[in-house]
PDB file of C-alpha atoms in Angstrom:
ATOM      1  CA  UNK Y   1      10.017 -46.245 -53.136  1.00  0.00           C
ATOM      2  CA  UNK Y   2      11.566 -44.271 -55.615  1.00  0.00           C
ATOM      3  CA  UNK Y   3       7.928 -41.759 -56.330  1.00  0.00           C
ATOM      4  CA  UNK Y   4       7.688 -41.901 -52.442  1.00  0.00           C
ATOM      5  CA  UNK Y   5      10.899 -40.119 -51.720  1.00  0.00           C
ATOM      6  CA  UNK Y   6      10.668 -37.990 -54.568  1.00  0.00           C
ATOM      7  CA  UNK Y   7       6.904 -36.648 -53.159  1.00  0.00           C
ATOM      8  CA  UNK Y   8       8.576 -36.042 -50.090  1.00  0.00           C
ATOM      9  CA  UNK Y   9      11.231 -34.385 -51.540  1.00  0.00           C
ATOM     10  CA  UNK Y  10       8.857 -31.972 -53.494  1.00  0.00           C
ATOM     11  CA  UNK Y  11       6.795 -31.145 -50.881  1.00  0.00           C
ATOM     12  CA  UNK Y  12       9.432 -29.947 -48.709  1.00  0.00           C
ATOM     13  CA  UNK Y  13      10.936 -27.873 -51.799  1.00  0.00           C
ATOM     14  CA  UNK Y  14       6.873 -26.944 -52.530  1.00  0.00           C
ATOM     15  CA  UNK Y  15       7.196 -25.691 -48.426  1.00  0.00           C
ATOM     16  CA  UNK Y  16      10.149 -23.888 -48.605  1.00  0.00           C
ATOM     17  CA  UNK Y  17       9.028 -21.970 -51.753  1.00  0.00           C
ATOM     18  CA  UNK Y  18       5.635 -20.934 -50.510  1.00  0.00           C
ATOM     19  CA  UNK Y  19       7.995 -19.490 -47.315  1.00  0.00           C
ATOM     20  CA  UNK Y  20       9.798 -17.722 -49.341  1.00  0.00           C
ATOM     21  CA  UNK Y  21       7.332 -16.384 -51.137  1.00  0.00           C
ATOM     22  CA  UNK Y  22       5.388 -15.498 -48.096  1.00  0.00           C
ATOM     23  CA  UNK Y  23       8.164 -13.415 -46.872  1.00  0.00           C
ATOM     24  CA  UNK Y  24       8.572 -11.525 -50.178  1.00  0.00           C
ATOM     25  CA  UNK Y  25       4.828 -10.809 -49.718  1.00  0.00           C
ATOM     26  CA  UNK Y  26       5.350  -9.414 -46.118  1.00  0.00           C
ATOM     27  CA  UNK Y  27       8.562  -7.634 -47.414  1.00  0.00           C
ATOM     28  CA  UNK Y  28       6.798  -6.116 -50.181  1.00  0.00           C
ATOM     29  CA  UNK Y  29       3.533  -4.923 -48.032  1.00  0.00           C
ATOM     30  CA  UNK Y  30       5.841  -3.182 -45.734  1.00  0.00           C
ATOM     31  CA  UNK Y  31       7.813  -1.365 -48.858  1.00  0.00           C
ATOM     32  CA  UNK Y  32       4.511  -0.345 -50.411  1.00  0.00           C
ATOM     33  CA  UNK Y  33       3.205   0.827 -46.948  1.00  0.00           C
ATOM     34  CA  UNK Y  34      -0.165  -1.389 -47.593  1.00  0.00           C
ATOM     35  CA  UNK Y  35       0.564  -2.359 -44.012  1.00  0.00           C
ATOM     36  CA  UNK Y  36       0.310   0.507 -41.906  1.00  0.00           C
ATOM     37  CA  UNK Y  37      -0.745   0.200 -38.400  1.00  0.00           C
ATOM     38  CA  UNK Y  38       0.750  -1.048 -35.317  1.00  0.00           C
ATOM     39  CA  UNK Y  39      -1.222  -3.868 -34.974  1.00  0.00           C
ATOM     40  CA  UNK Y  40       0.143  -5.577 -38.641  1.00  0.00           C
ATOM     41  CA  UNK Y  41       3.483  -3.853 -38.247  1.00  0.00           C
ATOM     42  CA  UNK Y  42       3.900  -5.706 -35.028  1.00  0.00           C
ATOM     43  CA  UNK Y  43       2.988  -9.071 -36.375  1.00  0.00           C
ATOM     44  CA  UNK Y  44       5.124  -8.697 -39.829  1.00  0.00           C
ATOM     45  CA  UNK Y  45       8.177  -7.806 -36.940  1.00  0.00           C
ATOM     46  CA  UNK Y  46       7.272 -10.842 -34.731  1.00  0.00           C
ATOM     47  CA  UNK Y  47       7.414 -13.104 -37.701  1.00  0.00           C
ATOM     48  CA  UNK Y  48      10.752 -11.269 -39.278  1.00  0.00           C
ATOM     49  CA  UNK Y  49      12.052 -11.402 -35.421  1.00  0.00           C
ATOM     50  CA  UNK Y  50      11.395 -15.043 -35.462  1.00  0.00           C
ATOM     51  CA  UNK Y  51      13.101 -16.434 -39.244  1.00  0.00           C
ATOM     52  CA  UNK Y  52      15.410 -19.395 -39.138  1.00  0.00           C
ATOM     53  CA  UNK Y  53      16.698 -18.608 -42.630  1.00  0.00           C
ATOM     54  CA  UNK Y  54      19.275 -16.103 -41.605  1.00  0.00           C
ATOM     55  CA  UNK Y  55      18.773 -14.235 -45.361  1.00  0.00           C
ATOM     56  CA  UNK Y  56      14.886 -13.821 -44.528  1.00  0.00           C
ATOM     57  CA  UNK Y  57      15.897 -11.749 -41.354  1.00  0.00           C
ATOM     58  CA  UNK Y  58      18.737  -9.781 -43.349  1.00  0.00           C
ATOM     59  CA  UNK Y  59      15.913  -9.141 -46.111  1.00  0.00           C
ATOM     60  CA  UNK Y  60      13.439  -7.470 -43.403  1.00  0.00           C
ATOM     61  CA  UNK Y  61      15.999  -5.358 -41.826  1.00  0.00           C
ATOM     62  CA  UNK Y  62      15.986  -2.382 -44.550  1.00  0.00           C
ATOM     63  CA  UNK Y  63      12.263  -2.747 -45.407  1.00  0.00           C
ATOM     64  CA  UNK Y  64      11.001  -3.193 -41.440  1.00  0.00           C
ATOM     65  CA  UNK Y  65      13.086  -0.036 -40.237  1.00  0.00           C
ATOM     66  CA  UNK Y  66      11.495   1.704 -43.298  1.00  0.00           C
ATOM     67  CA  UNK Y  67       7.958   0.655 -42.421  1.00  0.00           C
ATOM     68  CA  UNK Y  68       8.088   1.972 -38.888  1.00  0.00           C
ATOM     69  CA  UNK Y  69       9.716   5.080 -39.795  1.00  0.00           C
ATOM     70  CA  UNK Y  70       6.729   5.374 -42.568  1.00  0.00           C
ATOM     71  CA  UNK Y  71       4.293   4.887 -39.900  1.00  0.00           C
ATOM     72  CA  UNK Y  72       5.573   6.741 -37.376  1.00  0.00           C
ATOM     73  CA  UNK Y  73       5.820   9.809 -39.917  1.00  0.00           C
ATOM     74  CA  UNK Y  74       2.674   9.347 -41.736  1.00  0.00           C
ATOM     75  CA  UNK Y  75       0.225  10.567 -38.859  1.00  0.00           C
ATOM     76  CA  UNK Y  76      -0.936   6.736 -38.560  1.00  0.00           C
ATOM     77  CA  UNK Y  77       0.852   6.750 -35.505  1.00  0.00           C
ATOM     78  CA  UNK Y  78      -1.200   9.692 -34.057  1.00  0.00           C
ATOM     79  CA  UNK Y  79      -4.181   8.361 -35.638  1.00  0.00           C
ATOM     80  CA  UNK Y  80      -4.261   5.563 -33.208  1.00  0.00           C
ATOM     81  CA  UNK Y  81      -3.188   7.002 -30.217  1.00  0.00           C
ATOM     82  CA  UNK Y  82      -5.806   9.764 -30.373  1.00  0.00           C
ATOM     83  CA  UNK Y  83      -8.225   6.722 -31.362  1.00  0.00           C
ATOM     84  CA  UNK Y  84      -7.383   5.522 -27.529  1.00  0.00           C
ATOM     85  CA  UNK Y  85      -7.571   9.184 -26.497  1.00  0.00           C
ATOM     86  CA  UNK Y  86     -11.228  10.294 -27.552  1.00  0.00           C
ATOM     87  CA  UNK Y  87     -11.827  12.305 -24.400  1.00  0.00           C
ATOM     88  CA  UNK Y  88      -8.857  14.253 -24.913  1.00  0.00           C
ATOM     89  CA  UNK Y  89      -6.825  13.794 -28.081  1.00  0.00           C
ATOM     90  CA  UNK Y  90      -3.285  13.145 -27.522  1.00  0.00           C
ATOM     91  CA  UNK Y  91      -1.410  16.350 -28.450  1.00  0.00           C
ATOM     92  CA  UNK Y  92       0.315  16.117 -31.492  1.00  0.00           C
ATOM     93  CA  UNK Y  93       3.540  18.316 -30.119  1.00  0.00           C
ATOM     94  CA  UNK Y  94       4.515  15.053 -27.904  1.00  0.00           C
ATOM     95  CA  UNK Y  95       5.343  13.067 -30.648  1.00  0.00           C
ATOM     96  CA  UNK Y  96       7.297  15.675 -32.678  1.00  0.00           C
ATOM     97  CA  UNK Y  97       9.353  15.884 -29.791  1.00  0.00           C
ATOM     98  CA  UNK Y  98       9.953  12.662 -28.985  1.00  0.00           C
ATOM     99  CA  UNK Y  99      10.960  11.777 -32.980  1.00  0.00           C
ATOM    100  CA  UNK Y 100      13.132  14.858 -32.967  1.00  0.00           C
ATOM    101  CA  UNK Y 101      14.474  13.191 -29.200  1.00  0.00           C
ATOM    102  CA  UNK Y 102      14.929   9.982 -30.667  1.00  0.00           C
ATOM    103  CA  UNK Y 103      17.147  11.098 -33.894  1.00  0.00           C
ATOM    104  CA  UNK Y 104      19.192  13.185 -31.628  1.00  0.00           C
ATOM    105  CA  UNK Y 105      19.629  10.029 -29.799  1.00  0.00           C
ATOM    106  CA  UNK Y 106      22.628   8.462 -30.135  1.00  0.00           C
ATOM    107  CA  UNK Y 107      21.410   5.113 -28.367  1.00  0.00           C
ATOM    108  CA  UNK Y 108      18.708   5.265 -30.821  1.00  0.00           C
ATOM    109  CA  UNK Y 109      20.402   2.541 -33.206  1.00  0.00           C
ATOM    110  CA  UNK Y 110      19.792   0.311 -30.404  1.00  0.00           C
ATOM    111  CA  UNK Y 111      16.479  -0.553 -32.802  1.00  0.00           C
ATOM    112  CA  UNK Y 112      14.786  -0.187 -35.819  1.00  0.00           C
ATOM    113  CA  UNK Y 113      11.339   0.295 -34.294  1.00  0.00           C
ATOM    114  CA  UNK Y 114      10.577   4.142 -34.385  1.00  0.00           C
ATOM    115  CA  UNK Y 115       7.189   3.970 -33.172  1.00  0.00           C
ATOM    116  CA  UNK Y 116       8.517   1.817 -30.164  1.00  0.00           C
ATOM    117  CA  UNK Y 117      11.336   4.392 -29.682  1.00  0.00           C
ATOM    118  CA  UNK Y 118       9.334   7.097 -29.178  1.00  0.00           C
ATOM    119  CA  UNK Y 119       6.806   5.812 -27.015  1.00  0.00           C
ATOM    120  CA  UNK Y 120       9.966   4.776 -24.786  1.00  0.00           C
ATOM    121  CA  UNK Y 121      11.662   8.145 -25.127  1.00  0.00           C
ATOM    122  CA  UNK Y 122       7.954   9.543 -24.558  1.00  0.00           C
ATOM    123  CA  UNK Y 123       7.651   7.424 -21.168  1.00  0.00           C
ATOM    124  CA  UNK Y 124      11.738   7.739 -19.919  1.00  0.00           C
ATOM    125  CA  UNK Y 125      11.563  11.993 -20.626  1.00  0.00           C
ATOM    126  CA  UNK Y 126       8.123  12.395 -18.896  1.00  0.00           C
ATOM    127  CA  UNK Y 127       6.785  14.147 -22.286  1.00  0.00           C
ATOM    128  CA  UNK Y 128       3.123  13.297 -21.251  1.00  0.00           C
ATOM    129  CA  UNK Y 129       3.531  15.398 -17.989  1.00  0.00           C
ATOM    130  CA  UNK Y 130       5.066  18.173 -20.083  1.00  0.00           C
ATOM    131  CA  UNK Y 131       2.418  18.596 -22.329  1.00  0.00           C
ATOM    132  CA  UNK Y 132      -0.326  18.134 -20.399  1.00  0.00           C
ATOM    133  CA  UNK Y 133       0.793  20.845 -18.573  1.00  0.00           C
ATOM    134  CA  UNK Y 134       1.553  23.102 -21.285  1.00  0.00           C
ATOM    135  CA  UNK Y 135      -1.552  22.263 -22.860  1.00  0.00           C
ATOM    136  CA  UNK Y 136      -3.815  22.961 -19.863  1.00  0.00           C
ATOM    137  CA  UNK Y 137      -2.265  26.129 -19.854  1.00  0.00           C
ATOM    138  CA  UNK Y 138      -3.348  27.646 -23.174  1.00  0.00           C
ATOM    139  CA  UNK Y 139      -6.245  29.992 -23.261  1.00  0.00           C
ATOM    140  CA  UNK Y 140      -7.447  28.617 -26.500  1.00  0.00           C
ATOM    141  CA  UNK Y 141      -8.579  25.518 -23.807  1.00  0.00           C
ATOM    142  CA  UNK Y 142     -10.620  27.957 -21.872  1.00  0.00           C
ATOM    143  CA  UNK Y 143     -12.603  29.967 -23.956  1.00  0.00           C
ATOM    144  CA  UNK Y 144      -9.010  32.646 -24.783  1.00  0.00           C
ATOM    145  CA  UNK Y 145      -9.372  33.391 -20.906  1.00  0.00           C
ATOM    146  CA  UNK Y 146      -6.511  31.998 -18.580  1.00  0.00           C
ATOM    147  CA  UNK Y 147      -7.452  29.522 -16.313  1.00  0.00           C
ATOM    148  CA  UNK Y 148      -6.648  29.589 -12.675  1.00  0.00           C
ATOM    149  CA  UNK Y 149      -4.376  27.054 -11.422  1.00  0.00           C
ATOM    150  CA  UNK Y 150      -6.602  24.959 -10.465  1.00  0.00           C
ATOM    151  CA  UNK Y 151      -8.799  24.759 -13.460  1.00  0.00           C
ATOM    152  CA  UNK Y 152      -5.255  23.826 -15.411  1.00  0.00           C
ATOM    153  CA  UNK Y 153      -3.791  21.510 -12.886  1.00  0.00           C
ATOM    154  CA  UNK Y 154      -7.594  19.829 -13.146  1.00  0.00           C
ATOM    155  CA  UNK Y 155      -7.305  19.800 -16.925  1.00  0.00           C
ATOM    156  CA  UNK Y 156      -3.554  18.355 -16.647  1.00  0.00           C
ATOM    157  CA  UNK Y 157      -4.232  15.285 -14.608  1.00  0.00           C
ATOM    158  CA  UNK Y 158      -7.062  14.378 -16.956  1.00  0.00           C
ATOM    159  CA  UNK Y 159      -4.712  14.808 -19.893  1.00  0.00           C
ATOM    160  CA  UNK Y 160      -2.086  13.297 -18.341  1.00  0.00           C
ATOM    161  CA  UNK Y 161      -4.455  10.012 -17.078  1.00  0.00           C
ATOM    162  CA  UNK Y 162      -5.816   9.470 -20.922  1.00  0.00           C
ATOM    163  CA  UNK Y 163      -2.532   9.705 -22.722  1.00  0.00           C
ATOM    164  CA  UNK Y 164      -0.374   7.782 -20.567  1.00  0.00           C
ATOM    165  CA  UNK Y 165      -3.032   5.091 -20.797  1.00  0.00           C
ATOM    166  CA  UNK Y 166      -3.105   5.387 -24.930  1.00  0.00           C
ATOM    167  CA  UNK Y 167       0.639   4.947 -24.792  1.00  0.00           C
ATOM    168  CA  UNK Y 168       0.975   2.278 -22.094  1.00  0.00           C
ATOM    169  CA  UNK Y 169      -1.673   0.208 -24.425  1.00  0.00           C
ATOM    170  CA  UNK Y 170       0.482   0.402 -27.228  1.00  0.00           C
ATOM    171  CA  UNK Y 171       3.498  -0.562 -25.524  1.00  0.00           C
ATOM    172  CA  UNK Y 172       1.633  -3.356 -24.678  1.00  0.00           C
ATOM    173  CA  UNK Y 173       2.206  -4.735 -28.142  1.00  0.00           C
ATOM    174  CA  UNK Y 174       5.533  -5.849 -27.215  1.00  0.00           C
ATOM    175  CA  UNK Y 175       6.526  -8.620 -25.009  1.00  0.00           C
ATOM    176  CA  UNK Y 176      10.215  -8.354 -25.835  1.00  0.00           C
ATOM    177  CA  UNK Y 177      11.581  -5.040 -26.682  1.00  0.00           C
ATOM    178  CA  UNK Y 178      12.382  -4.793 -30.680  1.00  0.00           C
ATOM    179  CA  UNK Y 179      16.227  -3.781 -30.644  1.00  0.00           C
ATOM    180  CA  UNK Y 180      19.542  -5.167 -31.904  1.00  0.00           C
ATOM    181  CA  UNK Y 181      21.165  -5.997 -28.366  1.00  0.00           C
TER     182      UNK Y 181
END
């Protein structure tokens, strides 16, 4: 009875370690940046989002904020949305704004998720529209000759159709929004 309780005993303890040291390795990947796209960032957060051990979620506060602001400020984050965007590659310019937007933001504390704030601050300031509109604009688009209106309203909506779609597919990665309250 005795060896019985005790091999229950140790594999519980045997459990709790190999937890622990799962979330180290999760904790550690996201300090190192060996996890770097929104796919694996989203399912380290899910997990972290979901810890019973109160410490475990304190421990992947720091590191998790870090991660996304890594991302979001490495280019990965462009990388994949102009991977959904191969028509016409999602300007660049829209996410400097909306990271510049989002750390003027007071409200921004609301969450640690940078990537998901600025798609949000991306969708709720109509950025898309703004840019595909600048963008159509440009003469470098046409050949260095201005387009007529049409030709860069034309060029807009097409912009605008592709990029909102890359950014409502990544906002798709969330069922509940990542923030604090």
């Amino acid at each position: 009875m005795s060896s019985s309780r005790s091999g229950r005993s140790s594999h519980g303890h045997k459990t709790e370690r190999g937890a622990q040291r799962s979330v180290r390795r999760m904790i550690e990947s996201l300090q190192s940046h060996s996890v770097n796209t929104l796919t694996e960032l989203v399912r380290i957060e899910r997990i972290a989002a979901s810890c019973d051990d109160e410490s475990d979620a304190i421990a992947f506060q720091g590191p998790m904020t870090e991660a996304w602001t890594f991302y979001v400020g490495s280019n990965q984050f462009l990388t994949e949305l102009r991977g959904l965007t191969r028509n016409y590659p999602f300007c660049g310019d829209i996410l400097t704004d909306a990271q510049m937007r989002v750390r003027n933001d007071p409200e921004s504390n609301r969450s640690w998720n940078m990537a998901w704030l600025c798609l949000q601050k991306i969708v709720s300031e109509n950025l898309v529209s703004t840019y595909a509109t600048l963008e159509a604009l440009r003469p470098e688009m046409w050949g260095g000759r201005d387009p007529s209106t049409e030709e860069a309203d034309q060029l807009a909506r097409c912009f605008e159709f592709e990029w909102n779609n890359a950014v409502n597919t990544m906002l798709r990665h969330w069922s509940a929004t990542p923030t604090w309250y």
